């Protein structure tokens, strides 16, 4: 039986700031919820009760224990919509675009995860690094090896990180060591999903790497798996890099249909499906994605690093396609969502200068929204995580500007919360993360 103590509440005191609704739809001013001396009330089950000014929250919950973080910003834990666990040890591999980069660096590295000890150690480092960057929910691209996946699910669970994850599937145009037959892909995916889907905070994602390394039979198996549960997810790549898009059109692959049409044909498009990148989707493909409810992860630093291109953000907003931000290591150059926001801003500025119809000048409100609530909605978790609204998990990232020498003074030069938030998103970095709470429990504390 639970004792009364467990039902006592806590108030996290600090500069509480969150963006629970889309500023793209309702405008920045209404979307931004900022409480300079704020209080986030959390119950003993780790769920947010309410959020407001500290004074008001204190009056309403006079017996609550106070977790005082005055001087710090309290933001919802970041939601990373696309990131590769078995690439944590290959960040910063030099000089190639996507296809050569995969062949030269990525495939040999991913083959090393056959060794469960290597995988175990990497999983530990990967999730340590993720939480250290303030990320509490992640859509993780998995390994091809079932034991490596077991290690990853375990490490995520240990840190109470909400993950969507699955076995990485491919059966052609990839080294033998990374291939699974469609039959094997089916049975191993089912085994993993049975054990991990909805265990704690984990959800299972059917994960074909991308269409060029999957035979039609493999894509058919993916469609079959996806149809077996109403809430499995689908996680893959599409329209990332011009070389890849050209390759898709060649005779050996799928010459007569668009990239997205291939996925649709195998039952892989829909509201549970996330396609990383989508830089080169044609207007017809964007329409297909909107019609079927597909989701997208925008990964700026990866798009820059691999020379892939600029994400036409406005096209996706106008089509009503949900999208969030992904760090996409090791195309991306680190696990920090703050760094990713700075890049996303720059990417949109460059694009805006040449074609304002494709891009936004992203405010701090829009940036924080993209890194939190938009990500949660993109992953079908909008009522579970991403904001400080009542009923959400108390996933709280504590940012302390004093961990950077110039930042406290820079903040004092701001005159509105929106301005402060912009500075935080652009000048912030993972070393500002002082603490991270998942479900109201401490998951990381900086030294
Ligand atoms: Zn990726």
Tab-separated table of C-alpha atoms and ligand atoms in Angstrom:
chain	number	residue	atom	x	y	z
A	1	UNK	CA	0.000	0.000	0.000
A	2	UNK	CA	1.178	3.524	-0.752
A	3	UNK	CA	1.696	5.811	2.225
A	4	UNK	CA	0.340	9.357	2.323
A	5	UNK	CA	3.825	10.778	1.843
A	6	UNK	CA	3.967	9.489	-1.715
A	7	UNK	CA	1.033	11.615	-2.698
A	8	UNK	CA	2.628	14.832	-1.520
A	9	UNK	CA	3.477	17.230	-4.273
A	10	UNK	CA	6.649	19.064	-5.195
A	11	UNK	CA	7.029	22.491	-6.738
A	12	UNK	CA	9.963	23.100	-9.062
A	13	UNK	CA	10.757	26.774	-8.696
A	14	UNK	CA	12.622	28.659	-11.436
A	15	UNK	CA	12.086	30.493	-14.712
A	16	UNK	CA	9.515	28.091	-16.199
A	17	UNK	CA	9.149	28.406	-19.935
A	18	UNK	CA	7.309	26.168	-22.400
A	19	UNK	CA	5.431	26.301	-25.704
A	20	UNK	CA	2.473	23.933	-25.438
A	21	UNK	CA	0.714	24.979	-28.664
A	22	UNK	CA	1.997	25.651	-32.153
A	23	UNK	CA	3.296	29.200	-32.675
A	24	UNK	CA	3.097	28.483	-36.411
A	25	UNK	CA	-0.681	28.278	-35.986
A	26	UNK	CA	-1.579	30.692	-33.205
A	27	UNK	CA	1.364	33.096	-33.243
A	28	UNK	CA	4.341	33.417	-30.919
A	29	UNK	CA	2.775	35.683	-28.337
A	30	UNK	CA	-0.093	33.355	-27.482
A	31	UNK	CA	1.984	30.195	-27.815
A	32	UNK	CA	4.753	31.151	-25.391
A	33	UNK	CA	4.051	30.425	-21.734
A	34	UNK	CA	6.722	32.037	-19.555
A	35	UNK	CA	6.786	32.435	-15.767
A	36	UNK	CA	9.944	34.294	-14.657
A	37	UNK	CA	9.369	33.256	-11.031
A	38	UNK	CA	7.486	30.121	-11.901
A	39	UNK	CA	6.372	26.921	-10.260
A	40	UNK	CA	5.789	23.519	-11.805
A	41	UNK	CA	3.678	21.362	-9.525
A	42	UNK	CA	4.458	17.660	-9.760
A	43	UNK	CA	2.676	14.825	-7.981
A	44	UNK	CA	4.270	11.740	-6.472
A	45	UNK	CA	3.616	9.757	-9.633
A	46	UNK	CA	5.885	12.120	-11.573
A	47	UNK	CA	3.052	13.829	-13.432
A	48	UNK	CA	2.586	17.573	-13.780
A	49	UNK	CA	-0.413	18.899	-11.847
A	50	UNK	CA	-0.232	22.519	-12.970
A	51	UNK	CA	2.222	25.277	-13.873
A	52	UNK	CA	2.065	28.989	-13.116
A	53	UNK	CA	3.630	31.716	-11.019
A	54	UNK	CA	5.450	30.349	-7.982
A	55	UNK	CA	3.458	32.566	-5.638
A	56	UNK	CA	0.176	31.233	-6.902
A	57	UNK	CA	1.334	27.605	-6.950
A	58	UNK	CA	2.635	27.977	-3.387
A	59	UNK	CA	-0.713	29.295	-2.197
A	60	UNK	CA	-2.532	26.418	-3.827
A	61	UNK	CA	-0.151	23.766	-2.541
A	62	UNK	CA	1.060	25.066	0.829
A	63	UNK	CA	2.487	21.723	1.983
A	64	UNK	CA	4.459	21.031	-1.158
A	65	UNK	CA	8.191	20.443	-0.989
A	66	UNK	CA	10.079	23.129	-2.905
A	67	UNK	CA	12.855	22.251	-5.333
A	68	UNK	CA	14.373	25.688	-5.646
A	69	UNK	CA	16.213	26.356	-8.910
A	70	UNK	CA	15.929	30.144	-8.851
A	71	UNK	CA	18.340	31.626	-11.393
A	72	UNK	CA	17.804	28.687	-13.767
A	73	UNK	CA	15.458	28.153	-16.683
A	74	UNK	CA	13.120	25.172	-16.465
A	75	UNK	CA	12.172	23.860	-19.889
A	76	UNK	CA	10.485	20.613	-20.969
A	77	UNK	CA	12.954	17.800	-21.666
A	78	UNK	CA	14.017	17.855	-25.308
A	79	UNK	CA	12.467	15.462	-27.823
A	80	UNK	CA	15.039	14.175	-30.343
A	81	UNK	CA	13.061	12.876	-33.328
A	82	UNK	CA	15.854	11.071	-35.147
A	83	UNK	CA	19.161	9.784	-33.807
A	84	UNK	CA	21.281	6.648	-34.428
A	85	UNK	CA	22.462	4.729	-31.377
A	86	UNK	CA	25.107	2.574	-33.162
A	87	UNK	CA	26.835	5.653	-34.557
A	88	UNK	CA	27.873	7.199	-31.254
A	89	UNK	CA	31.529	6.272	-31.818
A	90	UNK	CA	31.739	7.655	-35.364
A	91	UNK	CA	30.759	11.287	-34.905
A	92	UNK	CA	32.855	13.514	-37.221
A	93	UNK	CA	33.934	11.201	-40.062
A	94	UNK	CA	35.484	13.389	-42.718
A	95	UNK	CA	34.766	14.411	-46.238
A	96	UNK	CA	31.952	12.365	-47.809
A	97	UNK	CA	28.322	12.785	-48.798
A	98	UNK	CA	25.676	10.312	-47.670
A	99	UNK	CA	26.197	7.205	-49.825
A	100	UNK	CA	29.998	7.184	-49.666
A	101	UNK	CA	29.897	8.114	-45.997
A	102	UNK	CA	27.649	5.115	-45.305
A	103	UNK	CA	29.898	2.713	-47.204
A	104	UNK	CA	33.197	4.045	-45.978
A	105	UNK	CA	32.453	4.714	-42.310
A	106	UNK	CA	28.960	3.796	-41.153
A	107	UNK	CA	28.470	0.211	-42.272
A	108	UNK	CA	31.830	-1.033	-40.906
A	109	UNK	CA	31.129	0.672	-37.574
A	110	UNK	CA	27.582	-0.680	-37.291
A	111	UNK	CA	28.905	-4.193	-37.983
A	112	UNK	CA	30.890	-3.976	-34.740
A	113	UNK	CA	27.635	-4.110	-32.755
A	114	UNK	CA	27.533	-7.839	-33.392
A	115	UNK	CA	29.747	-7.964	-30.310
A	116	UNK	CA	27.335	-7.561	-27.381
A	117	UNK	CA	30.072	-6.181	-25.145
A	118	UNK	CA	30.894	-3.405	-27.591
A	119	UNK	CA	27.170	-2.697	-27.970
A	120	UNK	CA	26.602	-2.668	-24.218
A	121	UNK	CA	29.327	-0.131	-23.645
A	122	UNK	CA	28.154	2.033	-26.553
A	123	UNK	CA	24.527	1.930	-25.367
A	124	UNK	CA	25.618	3.153	-21.962
A	125	UNK	CA	27.606	6.034	-23.450
A	126	UNK	CA	24.866	6.919	-25.941
A	127	UNK	CA	22.102	7.241	-23.351
A	128	UNK	CA	24.393	8.956	-20.829
A	129	UNK	CA	25.201	11.546	-23.456
A	130	UNK	CA	21.564	11.930	-24.489
A	131	UNK	CA	20.377	12.684	-20.956
A	132	UNK	CA	23.359	14.931	-20.322
A	133	UNK	CA	22.176	17.075	-23.247
A	134	UNK	CA	18.736	17.441	-21.644
A	135	UNK	CA	16.911	15.013	-23.941
A	136	UNK	CA	14.237	12.919	-22.238
A	137	UNK	CA	12.384	11.477	-25.254
A	138	UNK	CA	14.070	10.067	-28.362
A	139	UNK	CA	13.152	8.306	-31.574
A	140	UNK	CA	16.212	6.103	-31.905
A	141	UNK	CA	17.420	4.301	-35.015
A	142	UNK	CA	18.607	0.913	-33.847
A	143	UNK	CA	21.246	-1.691	-34.566
A	144	UNK	CA	20.927	-4.731	-36.848
A	145	UNK	CA	21.741	-7.044	-33.944
A	146	UNK	CA	19.121	-8.167	-31.468
A	147	UNK	CA	21.479	-8.331	-28.478
A	148	UNK	CA	22.680	-4.800	-29.211
A	149	UNK	CA	19.028	-3.729	-29.181
A	150	UNK	CA	18.438	-5.456	-25.845
A	151	UNK	CA	21.302	-3.426	-24.370
A	152	UNK	CA	19.885	-0.191	-25.774
A	153	UNK	CA	16.384	-0.791	-24.416
A	154	UNK	CA	17.860	-1.651	-21.014
A	155	UNK	CA	20.016	1.466	-20.838
A	156	UNK	CA	17.105	3.723	-21.861
A	157	UNK	CA	14.951	2.097	-19.199
A	158	UNK	CA	17.616	2.564	-16.529
A	159	UNK	CA	17.604	6.319	-17.141
A	160	UNK	CA	13.809	6.497	-17.541
A	161	UNK	CA	14.272	7.961	-21.041
A	162	UNK	CA	11.193	7.600	-23.230
A	163	UNK	CA	12.347	5.798	-26.385
A	164	UNK	CA	10.867	4.640	-29.623
A	165	UNK	CA	13.273	2.121	-31.084
A	166	UNK	CA	13.546	-1.012	-33.203
A	167	UNK	CA	15.758	-3.435	-35.103
A	168	UNK	CA	17.495	-1.872	-38.130
A	169	UNK	CA	16.407	-3.782	-41.262
A	170	UNK	CA	18.119	-4.138	-44.657
A	171	UNK	CA	18.747	-6.952	-47.124
A	172	UNK	CA	20.591	-5.555	-50.148
A	173	UNK	CA	23.213	-2.998	-51.203
A	174	UNK	CA	24.834	-3.282	-47.789
A	175	UNK	CA	27.653	-5.514	-46.440
A	176	UNK	CA	26.623	-9.085	-45.732
A	177	UNK	CA	27.173	-8.656	-41.992
A	178	UNK	CA	24.328	-6.138	-41.818
A	179	UNK	CA	21.758	-8.093	-43.826
A	180	UNK	CA	18.797	-9.981	-42.473
A	181	UNK	CA	16.527	-12.093	-44.634
A	182	UNK	CA	12.938	-10.795	-44.648
A	183	UNK	CA	11.900	-13.912	-42.684
A	184	UNK	CA	14.542	-13.317	-40.045
A	185	UNK	CA	13.709	-9.607	-39.953
A	186	UNK	CA	10.111	-10.527	-39.229
A	187	UNK	CA	10.758	-13.007	-36.434
A	188	UNK	CA	13.478	-10.976	-34.712
A	189	UNK	CA	11.446	-7.746	-34.886
A	190	UNK	CA	8.451	-9.548	-33.400
A	191	UNK	CA	10.547	-11.013	-30.602
A	192	UNK	CA	11.930	-7.588	-29.677
A	193	UNK	CA	8.587	-5.835	-30.016
A	194	UNK	CA	6.827	-8.421	-27.863
A	195	UNK	CA	9.306	-7.895	-25.087
A	196	UNK	CA	9.767	-4.124	-25.246
A	197	UNK	CA	6.724	-2.428	-26.787
A	198	UNK	CA	4.967	-0.539	-23.980
A	199	UNK	CA	7.359	-1.911	-21.344
A	200	UNK	CA	7.797	1.170	-19.142
A	201	UNK	CA	8.306	4.127	-21.436
A	202	UNK	CA	9.469	2.176	-24.503
A	203	UNK	CA	7.612	1.854	-27.783
A	204	UNK	CA	8.592	-0.271	-30.742
A	205	UNK	CA	9.371	1.090	-34.206
A	206	UNK	CA	9.591	-1.007	-37.350
A	207	UNK	CA	12.847	0.324	-38.788
A	208	UNK	CA	13.775	-0.297	-42.433
A	209	UNK	CA	17.021	1.648	-42.942
A	210	UNK	CA	15.821	3.212	-46.219
A	211	UNK	CA	14.254	1.856	-49.387
A	212	UNK	CA	17.506	1.502	-51.421
A	213	UNK	CA	18.844	-1.152	-49.036
A	214	UNK	CA	15.548	-3.048	-48.789
A	215	UNK	CA	14.092	-5.448	-51.347
A	216	UNK	CA	10.355	-5.227	-52.075
A	217	UNK	CA	9.974	-8.375	-49.981
A	218	UNK	CA	11.627	-6.675	-46.989
A	219	UNK	CA	9.380	-3.618	-47.331
A	220	UNK	CA	6.379	-5.939	-47.493
A	221	UNK	CA	7.469	-7.555	-44.234
A	222	UNK	CA	7.774	-4.081	-42.676
A	223	UNK	CA	4.203	-3.291	-43.740
A	224	UNK	CA	3.048	-6.565	-42.226
A	225	UNK	CA	4.809	-5.845	-38.926
A	226	UNK	CA	3.427	-2.313	-38.761
A	227	UNK	CA	-0.105	-3.611	-39.240
A	228	UNK	CA	0.243	-6.048	-36.349
A	229	UNK	CA	-0.187	-3.445	-33.605
A	230	UNK	CA	-2.191	-0.210	-33.681
A	231	UNK	CA	0.640	1.708	-32.056
A	232	UNK	CA	3.906	0.384	-33.412
A	233	UNK	CA	5.769	3.175	-35.173
A	234	UNK	CA	7.598	3.219	-38.499
A	235	UNK	CA	10.984	4.942	-38.580
A	236	UNK	CA	13.030	5.366	-41.749
A	237	UNK	CA	14.783	7.842	-44.074
A	238	UNK	CA	13.561	9.500	-47.276
A	239	UNK	CA	14.646	12.179	-49.729
A	240	UNK	CA	17.762	13.059	-47.755
A	241	UNK	CA	20.519	13.626	-50.303
A	242	UNK	CA	20.553	14.245	-54.054
A	243	UNK	CA	22.837	11.252	-54.709
A	244	UNK	CA	20.436	8.968	-52.870
A	245	UNK	CA	17.387	10.381	-54.665
A	246	UNK	CA	19.059	9.830	-58.044
A	247	UNK	CA	20.002	6.282	-57.058
A	248	UNK	CA	16.363	5.503	-56.167
A	249	UNK	CA	15.376	6.264	-59.768
A	250	UNK	CA	17.828	3.797	-61.331
A	251	UNK	CA	16.712	0.556	-62.907
A	252	UNK	CA	18.082	-1.656	-60.140
A	253	UNK	CA	15.902	0.089	-57.518
A	254	UNK	CA	12.504	1.725	-58.019
A	255	UNK	CA	12.582	3.540	-61.387
A	256	UNK	CA	8.911	4.169	-62.061
A	257	UNK	CA	7.616	5.601	-58.814
A	258	UNK	CA	8.498	8.373	-56.417
A	259	UNK	CA	10.398	7.644	-53.209
A	260	UNK	CA	7.319	8.204	-51.035
A	261	UNK	CA	5.122	6.251	-53.421
A	262	UNK	CA	7.370	3.230	-52.828
A	263	UNK	CA	6.776	3.461	-49.083
A	264	UNK	CA	3.057	3.986	-49.600
A	265	UNK	CA	2.786	0.947	-51.833
A	266	UNK	CA	4.055	-1.264	-49.010
A	267	UNK	CA	1.704	0.184	-46.382
A	268	UNK	CA	4.408	2.242	-44.706
A	269	UNK	CA	2.901	5.738	-44.874
A	270	UNK	CA	0.545	7.031	-42.187
A	271	UNK	CA	0.350	8.941	-38.908
A	272	UNK	CA	2.650	6.466	-37.160
A	273	UNK	CA	5.364	6.830	-39.786
A	274	UNK	CA	8.338	9.147	-39.498
A	275	UNK	CA	10.629	9.942	-42.421
A	276	UNK	CA	13.933	11.548	-41.537
A	277	UNK	CA	15.109	14.484	-43.680
A	278	UNK	CA	12.596	14.846	-46.553
A	279	UNK	CA	14.574	17.677	-48.119
A	280	UNK	CA	13.929	16.620	-51.710
A	281	UNK	CA	10.290	15.516	-51.545
A	282	UNK	CA	8.475	16.769	-54.648
A	283	UNK	CA	5.196	18.703	-54.293
A	284	UNK	CA	3.383	15.441	-55.165
A	285	UNK	CA	5.268	13.607	-52.447
A	286	UNK	CA	4.540	16.338	-49.901
A	287	UNK	CA	0.862	16.049	-50.855
A	288	UNK	CA	1.034	12.268	-50.405
A	289	UNK	CA	2.631	12.704	-46.979
A	290	UNK	CA	0.011	15.237	-45.914
A	291	UNK	CA	-2.830	13.079	-47.186
A	292	UNK	CA	-1.654	9.981	-45.368
A	293	UNK	CA	-0.588	11.781	-42.157
A	294	UNK	CA	3.180	11.130	-42.339
A	295	UNK	CA	5.680	12.760	-39.959
A	296	UNK	CA	9.127	14.202	-40.605
A	297	UNK	CA	12.337	14.751	-38.644
A	298	UNK	CA	14.372	17.779	-39.646
A	299	UNK	CA	18.089	17.278	-38.971
A	300	UNK	CA	19.993	20.440	-39.863
A	301	UNK	CA	23.478	19.635	-38.622
A	302	UNK	CA	23.422	16.300	-40.446
A	303	UNK	CA	22.130	17.977	-43.608
A	304	UNK	CA	25.004	20.447	-43.402
A	305	UNK	CA	27.669	17.926	-42.433
A	306	UNK	CA	26.860	15.523	-45.284
A	307	UNK	CA	26.261	18.371	-47.714
A	308	UNK	CA	22.663	17.235	-48.189
A	309	UNK	CA	20.831	20.561	-48.407
A	310	UNK	CA	18.352	22.912	-46.738
A	311	UNK	CA	15.013	21.817	-45.313
A	312	UNK	CA	12.127	23.766	-46.918
A	313	UNK	CA	10.331	24.192	-43.599
A	314	UNK	CA	7.525	26.411	-44.775
A	315	UNK	CA	6.387	23.796	-47.266
A	316	UNK	CA	5.809	21.326	-44.420
A	317	UNK	CA	4.098	23.832	-42.140
A	318	UNK	CA	1.744	24.859	-44.950
A	319	UNK	CA	0.985	21.244	-45.813
A	320	UNK	CA	0.150	20.573	-42.151
A	321	UNK	CA	2.771	17.810	-41.859
A	322	UNK	CA	4.007	17.451	-38.274
A	323	UNK	CA	7.775	17.631	-37.901
A	324	UNK	CA	10.316	17.849	-35.126
A	325	UNK	CA	14.065	18.167	-34.782
A	326	UNK	CA	16.600	15.313	-34.856
A	327	UNK	CA	20.296	15.397	-34.007
A	328	UNK	CA	20.867	12.414	-36.345
A	329	UNK	CA	24.319	11.476	-35.166
A	330	UNK	CA	26.618	10.620	-36.760
A	331	UNK	CA	25.479	12.546	-39.828
A	332	UNK	CA	24.803	15.085	-37.118
A	333	UNK	CA	27.773	16.227	-35.094
A	334	UNK	CA	26.547	15.733	-31.541
A	335	UNK	CA	23.565	14.961	-29.338
A	336	UNK	CA	22.855	18.514	-28.215
A	337	UNK	CA	19.417	19.738	-29.248
A	338	UNK	CA	20.503	23.281	-28.353
A	339	UNK	CA	23.245	23.091	-30.954
A	340	UNK	CA	20.704	21.720	-33.398
A	341	UNK	CA	18.435	24.720	-32.796
A	342	UNK	CA	21.226	27.142	-33.571
A	343	UNK	CA	21.851	25.290	-36.843
A	344	UNK	CA	18.146	25.149	-37.694
A	345	UNK	CA	17.938	28.908	-37.253
A	346	UNK	CA	20.944	29.480	-39.531
A	347	UNK	CA	19.643	27.066	-42.157
A	348	UNK	CA	16.305	28.853	-42.329
A	349	UNK	CA	18.022	32.251	-42.483
A	350	UNK	CA	20.090	31.193	-45.492
A	351	UNK	CA	17.074	29.730	-47.235
A	352	UNK	CA	14.923	32.732	-46.329
A	353	UNK	CA	17.433	35.061	-47.928
A	354	UNK	CA	17.174	33.253	-51.258
A	355	UNK	CA	13.548	32.113	-51.150
A	356	UNK	CA	11.283	33.411	-48.362
A	357	UNK	CA	8.482	31.155	-49.597
A	358	UNK	CA	10.394	28.124	-48.316
A	359	UNK	CA	11.674	29.297	-44.955
A	360	UNK	CA	11.092	31.048	-41.625
A	361	UNK	CA	13.085	33.403	-39.501
A	362	UNK	CA	12.683	31.201	-36.455
A	363	UNK	CA	11.972	32.927	-33.150
A	364	UNK	CA	13.010	31.478	-29.793
A	365	UNK	CA	9.377	30.474	-29.272
A	366	UNK	CA	9.301	28.509	-32.516
A	367	UNK	CA	12.710	26.966	-31.802
A	368	UNK	CA	11.756	25.737	-28.328
A	369	UNK	CA	8.439	24.482	-29.682
A	370	UNK	CA	10.217	22.479	-32.397
A	371	UNK	CA	12.608	20.924	-29.871
A	372	UNK	CA	9.884	19.928	-27.410
A	373	UNK	CA	6.114	19.936	-28.060
A	374	UNK	CA	6.361	19.667	-31.862
A	375	UNK	CA	8.689	16.702	-31.456
A	376	UNK	CA	6.306	15.017	-29.030
A	377	UNK	CA	3.367	15.548	-31.406
A	378	UNK	CA	5.422	14.297	-34.331
A	379	UNK	CA	6.036	11.065	-32.410
A	380	UNK	CA	2.382	10.739	-31.402
A	381	UNK	CA	3.192	11.678	-27.792
A	382	UNK	CA	1.806	15.209	-27.691
A	383	UNK	CA	-0.378	14.550	-24.663
A	384	UNK	CA	2.369	12.681	-22.783
A	385	UNK	CA	5.455	14.876	-23.043
A	386	UNK	CA	6.760	18.115	-24.564
A	387	UNK	CA	5.212	20.743	-22.280
A	388	UNK	CA	4.379	21.617	-18.663
A	389	UNK	CA	0.626	21.311	-19.121
A	390	UNK	CA	-1.328	19.303	-16.567
A	391	UNK	CA	-1.113	15.543	-17.088
A	392	UNK	CA	2.243	15.527	-18.871
A	393	UNK	CA	5.199	13.615	-17.482
A	394	UNK	CA	7.448	15.800	-15.346
A	395	UNK	CA	10.360	15.677	-17.773
A	396	UNK	CA	12.227	18.845	-16.841
A	397	UNK	CA	15.551	20.149	-18.090
A	398	UNK	CA	17.216	22.732	-15.864
A	399	UNK	CA	19.425	25.203	-17.740
A	400	UNK	CA	21.739	27.403	-15.738
A	401	UNK	CA	23.052	30.417	-17.708
A	402	UNK	CA	25.719	30.957	-15.051
A	403	UNK	CA	27.506	27.857	-16.383
A	404	UNK	CA	28.661	30.135	-19.205
A	405	UNK	CA	30.725	33.225	-18.368
A	406	UNK	CA	29.057	35.864	-20.530
A	407	UNK	CA	25.499	34.555	-20.548
A	408	UNK	CA	24.033	35.956	-17.287
A	409	UNK	CA	24.970	39.482	-18.356
A	410	UNK	CA	23.733	38.857	-21.901
A	411	UNK	CA	20.398	37.763	-20.415
A	412	UNK	CA	20.140	40.952	-18.382
A	413	UNK	CA	20.282	42.849	-21.682
A	414	UNK	CA	17.046	41.211	-22.817
A	415	UNK	CA	13.760	42.966	-22.276
A	416	UNK	CA	11.202	40.195	-22.901
A	417	UNK	CA	10.914	36.481	-22.160
A	418	UNK	CA	10.800	35.837	-25.926
A	419	UNK	CA	14.148	37.556	-26.328
A	420	UNK	CA	15.671	35.628	-23.435
A	421	UNK	CA	14.427	32.397	-24.949
A	422	UNK	CA	15.988	33.224	-28.294
A	423	UNK	CA	19.368	33.893	-26.676
A	424	UNK	CA	19.092	30.618	-24.793
A	425	UNK	CA	18.294	28.653	-27.979
A	426	UNK	CA	21.093	30.231	-30.008
A	427	UNK	CA	23.878	30.755	-27.471
A	428	UNK	CA	22.946	27.827	-25.266
A	429	UNK	CA	24.885	24.575	-25.300
A	430	UNK	CA	24.763	21.295	-23.451
A	431	UNK	CA	27.130	22.515	-20.730
A	432	UNK	CA	24.276	24.762	-19.506
A	433	UNK	CA	22.302	21.659	-18.545
A	434	UNK	CA	22.542	21.499	-14.778
A	435	UNK	CA	19.960	18.828	-14.040
A	436	UNK	CA	17.506	16.639	-15.878
A	437	UNK	CA	14.381	15.094	-14.337
A	438	UNK	CA	12.421	12.299	-15.988
A	439	UNK	CA	8.995	11.593	-14.520
A	440	UNK	CA	9.838	13.810	-11.561
A	441	UNK	CA	12.994	11.901	-10.643
A	442	UNK	CA	16.536	13.079	-11.059
A	443	UNK	CA	18.170	11.466	-14.112
A	444	UNK	CA	21.255	13.656	-14.468
A	445	UNK	CA	23.066	16.200	-12.344
A	446	UNK	CA	26.096	18.090	-13.647
A	447	UNK	CA	29.222	18.070	-11.514
B	1	LIG	ZN1	19.513	9.088	-40.002
